[in-house]
Short mmCIF file of N, CA and C in Angstrom, two decimals:
data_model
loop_
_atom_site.label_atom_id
_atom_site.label_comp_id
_atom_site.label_asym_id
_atom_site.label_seq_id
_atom_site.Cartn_x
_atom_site.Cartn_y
_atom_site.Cartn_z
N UNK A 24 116.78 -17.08 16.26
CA UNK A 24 115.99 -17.27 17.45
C UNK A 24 116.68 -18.32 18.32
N UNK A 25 116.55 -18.09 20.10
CA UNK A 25 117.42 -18.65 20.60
C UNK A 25 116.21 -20.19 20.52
N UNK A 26 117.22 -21.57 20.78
CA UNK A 26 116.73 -22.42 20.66
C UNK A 26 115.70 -23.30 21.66
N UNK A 27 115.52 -22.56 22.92
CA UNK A 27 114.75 -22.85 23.99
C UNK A 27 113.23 -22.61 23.00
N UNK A 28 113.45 -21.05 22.68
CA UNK A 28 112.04 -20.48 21.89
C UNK A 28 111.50 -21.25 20.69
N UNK A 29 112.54 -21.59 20.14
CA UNK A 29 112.10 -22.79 18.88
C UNK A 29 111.46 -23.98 19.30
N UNK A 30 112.06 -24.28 20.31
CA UNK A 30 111.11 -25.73 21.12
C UNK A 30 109.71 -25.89 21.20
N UNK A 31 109.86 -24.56 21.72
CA UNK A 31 108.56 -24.45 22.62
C UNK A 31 107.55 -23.90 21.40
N UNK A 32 107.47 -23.60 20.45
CA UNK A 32 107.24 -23.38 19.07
C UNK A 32 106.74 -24.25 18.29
N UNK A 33 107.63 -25.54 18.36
CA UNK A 33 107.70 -27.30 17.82
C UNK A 33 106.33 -27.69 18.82
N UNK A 34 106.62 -27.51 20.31
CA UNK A 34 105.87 -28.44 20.31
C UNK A 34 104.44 -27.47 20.65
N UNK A 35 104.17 -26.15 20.69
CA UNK A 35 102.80 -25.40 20.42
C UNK A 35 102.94 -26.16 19.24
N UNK A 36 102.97 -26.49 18.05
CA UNK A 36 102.59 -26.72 16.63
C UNK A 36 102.21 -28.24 16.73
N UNK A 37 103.10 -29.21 17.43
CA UNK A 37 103.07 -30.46 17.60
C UNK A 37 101.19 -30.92 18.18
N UNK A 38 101.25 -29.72 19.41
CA UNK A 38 100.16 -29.99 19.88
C UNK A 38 98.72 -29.64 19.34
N UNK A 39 98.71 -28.73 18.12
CA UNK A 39 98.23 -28.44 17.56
C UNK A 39 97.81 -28.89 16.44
N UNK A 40 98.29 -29.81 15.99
CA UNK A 40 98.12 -30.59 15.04
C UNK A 40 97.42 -31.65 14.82
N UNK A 41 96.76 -32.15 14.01
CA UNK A 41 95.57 -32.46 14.26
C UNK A 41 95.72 -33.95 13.57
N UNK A 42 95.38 -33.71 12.06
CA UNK A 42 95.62 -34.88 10.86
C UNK A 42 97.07 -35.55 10.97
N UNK A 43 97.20 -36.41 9.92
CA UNK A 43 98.53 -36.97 10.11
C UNK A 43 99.23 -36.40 9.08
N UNK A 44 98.80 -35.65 8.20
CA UNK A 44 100.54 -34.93 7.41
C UNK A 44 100.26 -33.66 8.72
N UNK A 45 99.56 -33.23 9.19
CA UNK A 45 99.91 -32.47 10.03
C UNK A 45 101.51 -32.56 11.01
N UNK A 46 100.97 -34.09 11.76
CA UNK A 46 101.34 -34.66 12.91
C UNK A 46 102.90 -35.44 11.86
N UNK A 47 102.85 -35.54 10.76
CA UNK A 47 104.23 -36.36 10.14
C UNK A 47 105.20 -34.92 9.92
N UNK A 48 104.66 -33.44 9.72
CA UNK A 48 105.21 -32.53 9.23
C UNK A 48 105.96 -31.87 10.10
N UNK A 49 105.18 -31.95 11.72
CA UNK A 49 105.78 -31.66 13.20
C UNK A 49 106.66 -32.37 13.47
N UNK A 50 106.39 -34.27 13.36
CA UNK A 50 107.87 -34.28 13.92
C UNK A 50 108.95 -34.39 12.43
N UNK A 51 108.92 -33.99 11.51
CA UNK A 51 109.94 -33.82 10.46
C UNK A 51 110.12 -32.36 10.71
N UNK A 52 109.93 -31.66 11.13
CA UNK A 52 110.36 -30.13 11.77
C UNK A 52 111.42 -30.37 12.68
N UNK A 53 110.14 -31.15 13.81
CA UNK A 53 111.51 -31.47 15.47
C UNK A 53 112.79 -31.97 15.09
N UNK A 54 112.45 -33.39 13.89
CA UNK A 54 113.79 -34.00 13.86
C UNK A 54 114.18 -33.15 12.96
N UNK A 55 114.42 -32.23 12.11
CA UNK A 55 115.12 -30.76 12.06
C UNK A 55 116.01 -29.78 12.42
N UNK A 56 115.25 -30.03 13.63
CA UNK A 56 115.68 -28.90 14.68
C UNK A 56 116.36 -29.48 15.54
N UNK A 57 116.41 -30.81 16.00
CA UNK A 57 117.35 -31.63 16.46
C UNK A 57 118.41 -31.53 16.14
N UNK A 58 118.67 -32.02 14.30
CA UNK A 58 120.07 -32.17 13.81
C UNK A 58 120.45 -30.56 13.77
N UNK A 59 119.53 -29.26 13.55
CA UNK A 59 120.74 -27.91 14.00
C UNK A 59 120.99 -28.28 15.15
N UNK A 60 120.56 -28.48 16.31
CA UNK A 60 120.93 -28.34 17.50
C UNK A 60 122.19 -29.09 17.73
N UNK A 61 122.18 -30.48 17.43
CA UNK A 61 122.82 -31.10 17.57
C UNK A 61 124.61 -30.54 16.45
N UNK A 62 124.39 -30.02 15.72
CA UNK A 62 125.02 -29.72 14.31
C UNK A 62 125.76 -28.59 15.55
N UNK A 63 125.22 -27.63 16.18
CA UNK A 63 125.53 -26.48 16.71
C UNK A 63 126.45 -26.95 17.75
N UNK A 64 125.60 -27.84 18.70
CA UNK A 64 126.74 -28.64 19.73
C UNK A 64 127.78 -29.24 19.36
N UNK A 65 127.66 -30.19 18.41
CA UNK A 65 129.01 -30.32 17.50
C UNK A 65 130.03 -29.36 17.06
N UNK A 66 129.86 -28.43 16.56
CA UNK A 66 130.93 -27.36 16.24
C UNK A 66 131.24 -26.25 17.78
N UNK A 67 130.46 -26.19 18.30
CA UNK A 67 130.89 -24.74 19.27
C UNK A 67 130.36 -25.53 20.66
N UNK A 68 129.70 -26.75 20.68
CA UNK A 68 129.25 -26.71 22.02
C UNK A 68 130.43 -27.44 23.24
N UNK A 69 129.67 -27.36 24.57
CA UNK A 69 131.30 -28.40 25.41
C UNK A 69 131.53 -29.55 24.75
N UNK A 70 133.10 -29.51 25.17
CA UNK A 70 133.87 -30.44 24.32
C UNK A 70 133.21 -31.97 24.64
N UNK A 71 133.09 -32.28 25.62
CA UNK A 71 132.29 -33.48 25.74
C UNK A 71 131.35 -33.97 25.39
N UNK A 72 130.53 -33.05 24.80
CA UNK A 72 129.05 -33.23 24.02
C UNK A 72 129.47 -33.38 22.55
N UNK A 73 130.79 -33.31 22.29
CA UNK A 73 130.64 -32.92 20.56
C UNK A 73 130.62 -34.58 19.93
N UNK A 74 131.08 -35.62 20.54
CA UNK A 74 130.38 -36.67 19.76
C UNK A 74 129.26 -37.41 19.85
N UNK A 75 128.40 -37.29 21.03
CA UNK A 75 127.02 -37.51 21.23
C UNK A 75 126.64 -36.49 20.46
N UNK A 76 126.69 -34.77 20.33
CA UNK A 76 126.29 -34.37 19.46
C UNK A 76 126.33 -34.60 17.93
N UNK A 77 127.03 -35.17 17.37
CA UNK A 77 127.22 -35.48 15.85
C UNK A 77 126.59 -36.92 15.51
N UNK A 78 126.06 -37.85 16.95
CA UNK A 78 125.33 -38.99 16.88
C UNK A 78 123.30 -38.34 16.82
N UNK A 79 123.62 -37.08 17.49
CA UNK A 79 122.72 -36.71 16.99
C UNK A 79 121.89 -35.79 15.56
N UNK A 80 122.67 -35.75 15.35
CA UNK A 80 122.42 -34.76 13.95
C UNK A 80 122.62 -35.93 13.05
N UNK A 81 123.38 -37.04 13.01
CA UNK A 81 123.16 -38.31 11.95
C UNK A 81 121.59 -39.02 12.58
N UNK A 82 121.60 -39.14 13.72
CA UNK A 82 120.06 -39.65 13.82
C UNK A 82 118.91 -38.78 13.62
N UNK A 83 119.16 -37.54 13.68
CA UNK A 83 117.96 -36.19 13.40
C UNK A 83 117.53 -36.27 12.16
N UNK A 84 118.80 -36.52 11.10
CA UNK A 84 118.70 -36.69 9.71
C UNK A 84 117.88 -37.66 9.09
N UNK A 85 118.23 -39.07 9.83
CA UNK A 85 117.32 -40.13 9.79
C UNK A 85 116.32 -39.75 9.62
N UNK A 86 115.67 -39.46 11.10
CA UNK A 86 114.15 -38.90 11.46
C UNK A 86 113.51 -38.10 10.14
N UNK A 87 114.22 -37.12 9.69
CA UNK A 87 113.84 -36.53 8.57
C UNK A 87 114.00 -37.31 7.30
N UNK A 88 114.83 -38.21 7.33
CA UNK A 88 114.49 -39.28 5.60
C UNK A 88 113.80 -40.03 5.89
N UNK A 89 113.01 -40.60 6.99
CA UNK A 89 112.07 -41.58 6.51
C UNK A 89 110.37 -40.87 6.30
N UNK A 90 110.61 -39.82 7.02
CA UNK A 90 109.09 -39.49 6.91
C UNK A 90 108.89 -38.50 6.02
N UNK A 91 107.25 -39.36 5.04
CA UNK A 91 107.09 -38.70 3.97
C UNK A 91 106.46 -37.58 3.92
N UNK A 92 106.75 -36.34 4.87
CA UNK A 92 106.14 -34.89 4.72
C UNK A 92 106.46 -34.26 4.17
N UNK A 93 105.59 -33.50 3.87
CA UNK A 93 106.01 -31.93 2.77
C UNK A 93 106.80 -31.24 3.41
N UNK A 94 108.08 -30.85 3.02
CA UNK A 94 109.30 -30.28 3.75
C UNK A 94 108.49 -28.86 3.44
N UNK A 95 108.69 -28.19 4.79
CA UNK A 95 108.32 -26.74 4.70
C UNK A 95 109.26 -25.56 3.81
N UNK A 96 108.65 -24.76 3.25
CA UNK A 96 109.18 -24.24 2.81
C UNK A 96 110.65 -22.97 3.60
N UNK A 97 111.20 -22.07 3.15
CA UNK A 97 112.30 -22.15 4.11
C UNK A 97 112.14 -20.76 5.13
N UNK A 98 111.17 -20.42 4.97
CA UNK A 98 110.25 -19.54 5.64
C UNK A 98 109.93 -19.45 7.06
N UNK A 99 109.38 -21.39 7.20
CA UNK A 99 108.44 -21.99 8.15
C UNK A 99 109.51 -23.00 8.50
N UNK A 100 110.39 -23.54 8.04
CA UNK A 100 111.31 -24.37 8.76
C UNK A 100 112.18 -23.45 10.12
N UNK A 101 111.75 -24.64 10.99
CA UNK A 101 111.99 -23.83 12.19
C UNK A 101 113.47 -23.81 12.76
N UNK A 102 113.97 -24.89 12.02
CA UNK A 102 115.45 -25.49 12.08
C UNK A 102 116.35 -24.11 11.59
N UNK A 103 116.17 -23.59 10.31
CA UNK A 103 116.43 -22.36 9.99
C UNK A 103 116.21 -20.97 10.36
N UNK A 104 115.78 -21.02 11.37
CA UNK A 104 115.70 -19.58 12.25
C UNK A 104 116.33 -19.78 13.65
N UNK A 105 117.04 -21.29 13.49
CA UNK A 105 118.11 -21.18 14.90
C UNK A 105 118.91 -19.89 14.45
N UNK A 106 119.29 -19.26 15.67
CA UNK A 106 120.45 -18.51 15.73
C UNK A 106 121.81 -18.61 17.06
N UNK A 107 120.73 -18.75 17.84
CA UNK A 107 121.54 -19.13 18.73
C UNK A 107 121.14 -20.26 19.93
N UNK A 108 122.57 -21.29 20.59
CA UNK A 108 122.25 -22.05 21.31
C UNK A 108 121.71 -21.44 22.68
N UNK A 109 121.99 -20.64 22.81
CA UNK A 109 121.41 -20.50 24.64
C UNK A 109 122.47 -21.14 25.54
N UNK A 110 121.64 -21.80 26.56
CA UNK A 110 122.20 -22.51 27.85
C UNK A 110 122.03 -24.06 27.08
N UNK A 111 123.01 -24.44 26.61
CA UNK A 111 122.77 -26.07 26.41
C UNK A 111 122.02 -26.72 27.12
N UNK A 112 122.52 -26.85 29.02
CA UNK A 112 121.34 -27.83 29.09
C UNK A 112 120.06 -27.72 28.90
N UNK A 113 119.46 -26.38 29.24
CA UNK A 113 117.88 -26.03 29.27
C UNK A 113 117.94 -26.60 27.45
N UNK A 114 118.36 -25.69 26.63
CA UNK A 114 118.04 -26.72 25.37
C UNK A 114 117.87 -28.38 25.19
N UNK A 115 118.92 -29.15 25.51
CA UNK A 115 118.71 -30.10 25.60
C UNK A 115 117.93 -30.27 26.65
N UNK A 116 117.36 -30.46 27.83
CA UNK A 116 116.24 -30.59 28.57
C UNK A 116 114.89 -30.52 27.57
N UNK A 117 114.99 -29.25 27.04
CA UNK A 117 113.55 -29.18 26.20
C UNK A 117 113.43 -29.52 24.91
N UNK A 118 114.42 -30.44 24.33
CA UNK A 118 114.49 -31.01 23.52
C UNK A 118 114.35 -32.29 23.03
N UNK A 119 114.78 -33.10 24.73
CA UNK A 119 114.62 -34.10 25.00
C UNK A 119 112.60 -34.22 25.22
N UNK A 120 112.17 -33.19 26.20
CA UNK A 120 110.99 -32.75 26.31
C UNK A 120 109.52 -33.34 24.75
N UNK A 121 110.76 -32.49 23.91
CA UNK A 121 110.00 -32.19 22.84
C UNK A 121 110.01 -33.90 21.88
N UNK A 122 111.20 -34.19 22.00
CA UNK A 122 111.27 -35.75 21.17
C UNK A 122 110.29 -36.97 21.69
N UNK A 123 110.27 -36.85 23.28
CA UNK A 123 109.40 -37.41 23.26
C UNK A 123 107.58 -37.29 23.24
N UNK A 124 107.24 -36.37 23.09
CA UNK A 124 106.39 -35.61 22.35
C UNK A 124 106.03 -36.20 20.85
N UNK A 125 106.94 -36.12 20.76
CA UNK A 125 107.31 -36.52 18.93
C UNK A 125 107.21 -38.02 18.70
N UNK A 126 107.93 -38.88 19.86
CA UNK A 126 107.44 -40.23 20.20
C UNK A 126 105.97 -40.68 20.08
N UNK A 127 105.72 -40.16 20.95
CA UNK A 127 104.66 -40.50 21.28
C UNK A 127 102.81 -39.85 20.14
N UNK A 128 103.09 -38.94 20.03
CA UNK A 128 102.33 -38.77 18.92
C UNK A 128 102.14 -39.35 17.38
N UNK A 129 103.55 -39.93 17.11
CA UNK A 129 103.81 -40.96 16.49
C UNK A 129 103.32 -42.16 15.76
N UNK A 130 103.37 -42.78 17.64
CA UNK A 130 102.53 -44.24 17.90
C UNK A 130 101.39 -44.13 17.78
N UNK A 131 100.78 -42.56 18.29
CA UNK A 131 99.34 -42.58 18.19
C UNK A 131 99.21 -42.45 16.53
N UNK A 132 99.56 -41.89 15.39
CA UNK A 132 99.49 -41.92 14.70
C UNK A 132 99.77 -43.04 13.49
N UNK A 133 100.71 -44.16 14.13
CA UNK A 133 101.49 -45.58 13.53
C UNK A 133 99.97 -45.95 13.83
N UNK A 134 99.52 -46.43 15.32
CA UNK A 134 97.67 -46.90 15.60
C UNK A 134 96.66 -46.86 14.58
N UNK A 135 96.67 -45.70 14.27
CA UNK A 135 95.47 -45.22 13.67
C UNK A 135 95.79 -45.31 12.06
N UNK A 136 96.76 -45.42 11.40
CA UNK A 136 97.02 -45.46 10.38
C UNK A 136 96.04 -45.97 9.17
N UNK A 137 95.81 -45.75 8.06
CA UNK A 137 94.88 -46.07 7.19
C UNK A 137 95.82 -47.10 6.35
N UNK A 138 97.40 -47.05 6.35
CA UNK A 138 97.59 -47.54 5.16
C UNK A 138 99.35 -48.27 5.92
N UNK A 139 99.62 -49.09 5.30
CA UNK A 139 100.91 -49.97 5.80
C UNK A 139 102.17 -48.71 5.45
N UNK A 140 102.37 -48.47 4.66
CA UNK A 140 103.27 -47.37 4.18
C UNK A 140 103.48 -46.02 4.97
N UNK A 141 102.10 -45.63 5.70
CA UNK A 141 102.02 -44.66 6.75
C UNK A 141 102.46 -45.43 8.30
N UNK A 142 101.77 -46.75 8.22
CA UNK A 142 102.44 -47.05 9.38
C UNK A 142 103.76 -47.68 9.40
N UNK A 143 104.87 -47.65 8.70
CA UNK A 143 106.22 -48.13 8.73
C UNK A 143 107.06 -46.84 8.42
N UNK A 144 106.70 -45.99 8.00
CA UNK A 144 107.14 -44.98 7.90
C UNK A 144 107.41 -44.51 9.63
N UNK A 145 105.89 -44.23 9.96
CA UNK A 145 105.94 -43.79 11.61
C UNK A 145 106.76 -44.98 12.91
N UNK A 146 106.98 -46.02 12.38
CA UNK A 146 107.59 -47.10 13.41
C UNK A 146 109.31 -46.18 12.75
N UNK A 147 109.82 -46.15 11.65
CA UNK A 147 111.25 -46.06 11.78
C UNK A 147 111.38 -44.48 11.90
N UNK A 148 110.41 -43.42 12.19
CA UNK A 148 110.79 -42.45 12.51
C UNK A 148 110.44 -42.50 14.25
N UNK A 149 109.79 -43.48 14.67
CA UNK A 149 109.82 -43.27 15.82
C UNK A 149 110.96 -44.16 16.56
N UNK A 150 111.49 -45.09 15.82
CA UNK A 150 113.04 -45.66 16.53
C UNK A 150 114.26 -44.44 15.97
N UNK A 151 114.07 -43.59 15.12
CA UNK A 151 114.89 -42.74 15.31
C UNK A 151 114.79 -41.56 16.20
N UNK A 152 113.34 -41.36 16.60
CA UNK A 152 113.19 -40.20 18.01
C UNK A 152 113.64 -41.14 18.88
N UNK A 153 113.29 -41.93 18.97
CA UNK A 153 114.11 -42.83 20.33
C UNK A 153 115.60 -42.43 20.37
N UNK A 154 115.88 -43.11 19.44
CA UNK A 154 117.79 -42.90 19.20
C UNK A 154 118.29 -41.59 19.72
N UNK A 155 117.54 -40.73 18.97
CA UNK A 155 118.00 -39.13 19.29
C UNK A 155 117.62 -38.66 20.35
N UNK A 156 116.47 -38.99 21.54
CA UNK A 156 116.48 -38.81 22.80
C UNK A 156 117.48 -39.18 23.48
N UNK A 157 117.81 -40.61 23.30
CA UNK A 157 118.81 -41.17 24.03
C UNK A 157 120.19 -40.57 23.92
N UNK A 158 120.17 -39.79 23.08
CA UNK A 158 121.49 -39.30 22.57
C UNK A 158 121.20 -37.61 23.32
N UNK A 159 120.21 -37.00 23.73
CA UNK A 159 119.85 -36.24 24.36
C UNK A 159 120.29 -36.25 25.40
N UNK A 160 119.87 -37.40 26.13
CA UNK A 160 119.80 -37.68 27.83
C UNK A 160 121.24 -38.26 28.14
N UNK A 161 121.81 -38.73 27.17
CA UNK A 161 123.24 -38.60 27.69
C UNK A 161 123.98 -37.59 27.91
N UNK A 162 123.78 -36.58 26.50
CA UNK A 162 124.65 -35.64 26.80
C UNK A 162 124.64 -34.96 28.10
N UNK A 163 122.75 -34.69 28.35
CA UNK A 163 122.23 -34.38 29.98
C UNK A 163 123.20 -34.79 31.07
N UNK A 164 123.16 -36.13 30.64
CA UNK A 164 123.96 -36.94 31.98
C UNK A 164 125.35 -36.28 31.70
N UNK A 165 126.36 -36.48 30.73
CA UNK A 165 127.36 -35.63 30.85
C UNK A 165 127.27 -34.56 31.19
N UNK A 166 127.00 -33.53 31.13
CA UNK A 166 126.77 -32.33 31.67
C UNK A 166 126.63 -32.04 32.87
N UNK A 167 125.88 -33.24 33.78
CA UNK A 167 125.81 -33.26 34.94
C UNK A 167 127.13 -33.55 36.19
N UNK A 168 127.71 -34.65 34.87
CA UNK A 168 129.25 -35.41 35.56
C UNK A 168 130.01 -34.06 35.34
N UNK A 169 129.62 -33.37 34.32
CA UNK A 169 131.04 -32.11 34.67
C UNK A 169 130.93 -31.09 35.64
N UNK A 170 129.61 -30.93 35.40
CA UNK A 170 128.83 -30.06 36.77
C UNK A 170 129.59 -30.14 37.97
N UNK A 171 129.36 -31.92 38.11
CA UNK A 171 130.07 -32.37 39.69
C UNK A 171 131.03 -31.98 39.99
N UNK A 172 131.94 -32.74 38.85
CA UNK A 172 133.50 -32.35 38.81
C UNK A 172 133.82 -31.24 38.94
N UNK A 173 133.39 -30.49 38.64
CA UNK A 173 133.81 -28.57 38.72
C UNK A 173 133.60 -28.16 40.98
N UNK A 174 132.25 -28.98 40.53
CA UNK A 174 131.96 -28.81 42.27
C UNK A 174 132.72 -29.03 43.52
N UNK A 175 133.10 -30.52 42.53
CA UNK A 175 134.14 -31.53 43.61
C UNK A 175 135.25 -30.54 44.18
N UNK A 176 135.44 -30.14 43.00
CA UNK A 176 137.42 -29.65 42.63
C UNK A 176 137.99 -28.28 43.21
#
């Protein structure tokens, strides 16, 4: 499945989610689906993206070791039905979209927490959605500088 459709997938489910292994299981999906994405841009994507991409798939990974959700089985992992990248930027656009999504539901969930262990868990998966946005919105921004350059020239 192309990876625009997986997004938009993450975050129907994100928004849907209710409890907090719900809401810990969504973004351990996203940051998932991050590191394929990022994994994908690394090997085949523009050459300029391939080491912001590989900063992202080490921070996607993160995202996925600190939080303690039930890894889906390989069915429902959404990371595993990438097939294809699409248009990079629209991916990254809605990826970036989706992380902070993932941010932010997070905090609401770090807030409300019942227990210290749930909320430190959600603070270092949410400095790793940070990380991996930022690593998003650059590549964005590159993409844009080559854009130009092609325009300029």
């Amino acid at each position: 499945m192309e990876a625009v459709r997986l997004i938009g997938a993450s975050r129907c489910a994100l928004m849907g989610s209710g409890d907090v292994p719900e809401i810990m299981t969504e973004a351990w999906q996203a940051h998932a689906l991050a590191q394929a994405i990022g994994s994908r841009l690394a090997v085949s994507g523009p050459p300029e993206l391939r080491g912001e991409a590989l900063g992202l798939t080490e921070l996607a990974g993160r995202g996925c070791g600190v939080l303690d959700a039930p890894v889906p089985d390989l069915g429902s992992l959404r990371a595993a039905q990438l097939t294809e990248l699409g248009d990079a930027r629209s991916a990254l656009s809605d990826l970036g979209g989706l992380l902070g999504e993932v941010g932010i539901a997070l905090v609401g969930t770090a807030c409300a927490a019942a227990d210290e262990g749930t909320y430190w868990q959600c603070m270092e998966a949410i400095d790793a959605t940070d990380e991996a946005r930022d690593r998003v919105l650059e590549m964005l921004r590159k993409l844009a500088v080559r854009d130009q350059g092609a325009t300029a020239g």
